Amino acid sequence: MRDGVSWSRSALGSDLRRRGSLVTESAQPRAREAEPRQGRPVLLTVDDDQSVSRAVARDLRRRYGNEYRILRADSGSDALAAIREVVLRGEHVAAILADYRMPGMNGIDFLERAMDLVPHARRALLTAYADTDAAIAAINVVDVDHYLLKPWEPPEEKLYPVVDDLLAAWQREGRTPEHKIKILGHPWSVASYEVRDFLARNLVPYRWYNVDEPEGQRLLAAVGVEAEQIPVVVTSGGAPLVQPSLSQVADAVGLTTAAAEEFYDVVIVGGGPAGLGAAVYAASEGLKTLIVERAAAGGQAGQSSRIENYLGFPDGVSGGQLTDRARRQALRFGAELIMARSAVGLEIKGPARRIVFDDDSSVLSHAVVLASGVSYRQLAASGADELVGRGVYYGSASTQAAACAGDHVIIVGGANSAGQAAVFFSAHAAKVTMAVRGDSLERSMSAYLIEQIEAIDNIVVRTNTRVEKCEGLDHLQCVTLIDTRDDSVEVVDAGHLFVFIGAAPLTDWLPAELLRDQAGFVRTGPDLVVDGERPPGWDLDRDPYLLEASIPGVFVAGDVRSQSVKRVASAVGEGALAVTLVHRYLAE
């Protein structure tokens, strides 16, 4: 986008024009007013202070006038009326800048209502320094993307970078929601579930078609394939992909799956909180940074329906929202992210480290940060493996929320992730049963979450309980539960079971010289020095740094590290600390 003065006057309803409460900025002769405007997205500013409103519109007009239509309104109610008319015209609202202090309807209330009309529009709050707390509250309550302090002079430094970020995010995720990816599949097809879950976790909009229903059958016939060949992914351009791999799906929807360079300062394996934390600090400090993620940015934390004990979010935040912000922040600083790609090898190449990927490609780097996280341990119940993706799921599958309506859902596990899932699914399912092996929740779950669970009528907590068997024909239909106190058995009807038990580190791909503990977690720092002896093969005249593994230049952060604290905040902190140690290593 460039500064420009190509403008046309609003053609909104005459009632709004008469009141003069809504204005379209124009810098062209009046003869240009009748030109068609379809396809020009809207930038909307809302402020009851006329001088501020004109100043915002003036600055936006200078930079974005060639590509966007600027609307300004004097109140939240007038702005909502304008948004409704824009939506009815089939046009798009790209971004909204709203003042916090407005009579009748403040900026937070307005943005919350605007989200219902234009959920893809990006949102920013204009606020005075004294109202910073309100801006932080807005981030929590209505998922505001940014807040701007008044005054924002000079706009080149304080306004335009924020609006550029808003528009870039909107262009990526919200410009054409009507042209969604189509997935043709069956609700109980494992491959269909994997594609749906992959796209949902990567915030790619899609429309689902059941091939057992007429519309799905019609589209399947149009593609020219049989029902046995599902899933079929039809791209927004109309190209069908039959039984695609996740990397093929990623390529088709515009996700990056291959590294752009051959050499980086640091390669971060894993895009969870630790990896994203490392990426933000590494990229912002000028390191050429590559993040490699096998599934979706956010890892297990990204699947959490609600995180309520993360610093700075007093009203809680979904894992998806939190990690998407971190992903966008890392990319804004220049980090490169490749998706649907697994690391399968780590090699020492003199002073460099080589990461090998599952497609046999590879990259070199000065340093590596291992932040590959963990996976949930497999459920030792008869029949569970055969029903994965067909009623049995590991982690929280938000794509299955609607299918749980009126059903009995079983949550296996007693830690925070299990509790968050129970609260989430209780809003959809008729009943949620938590099967907990321990004798209480207090040993493994935060107090605030226990209180929430106790207050929800349709959640039942069964302690001293294990899952013995999962049964069903084409999908899960019943589950056998054992009370370990007296070995009593109960078979319960259930269509969905979500597993949150333990954590298995994703470290099988690492070389033998990278030392791990008995559970497979990577040992680091002082844990590698035994009786004053450094690890075998260590060739530096110093002990390993705090988060450094037994291979120099390889650092570990987050859940995959031995004796780490399994919390989002500590993972982010370790990611940041790892980058500090990377700098120290590179300076040697």
Coordinates of C-alpha atoms in Angstrom, one line a residue, residues 177 216 561:
P177 CA -14.4 -16.1 4.0
G216 CA -21.7 -34.0 -0.2
R561 CA 13.4 -30.6 28.7

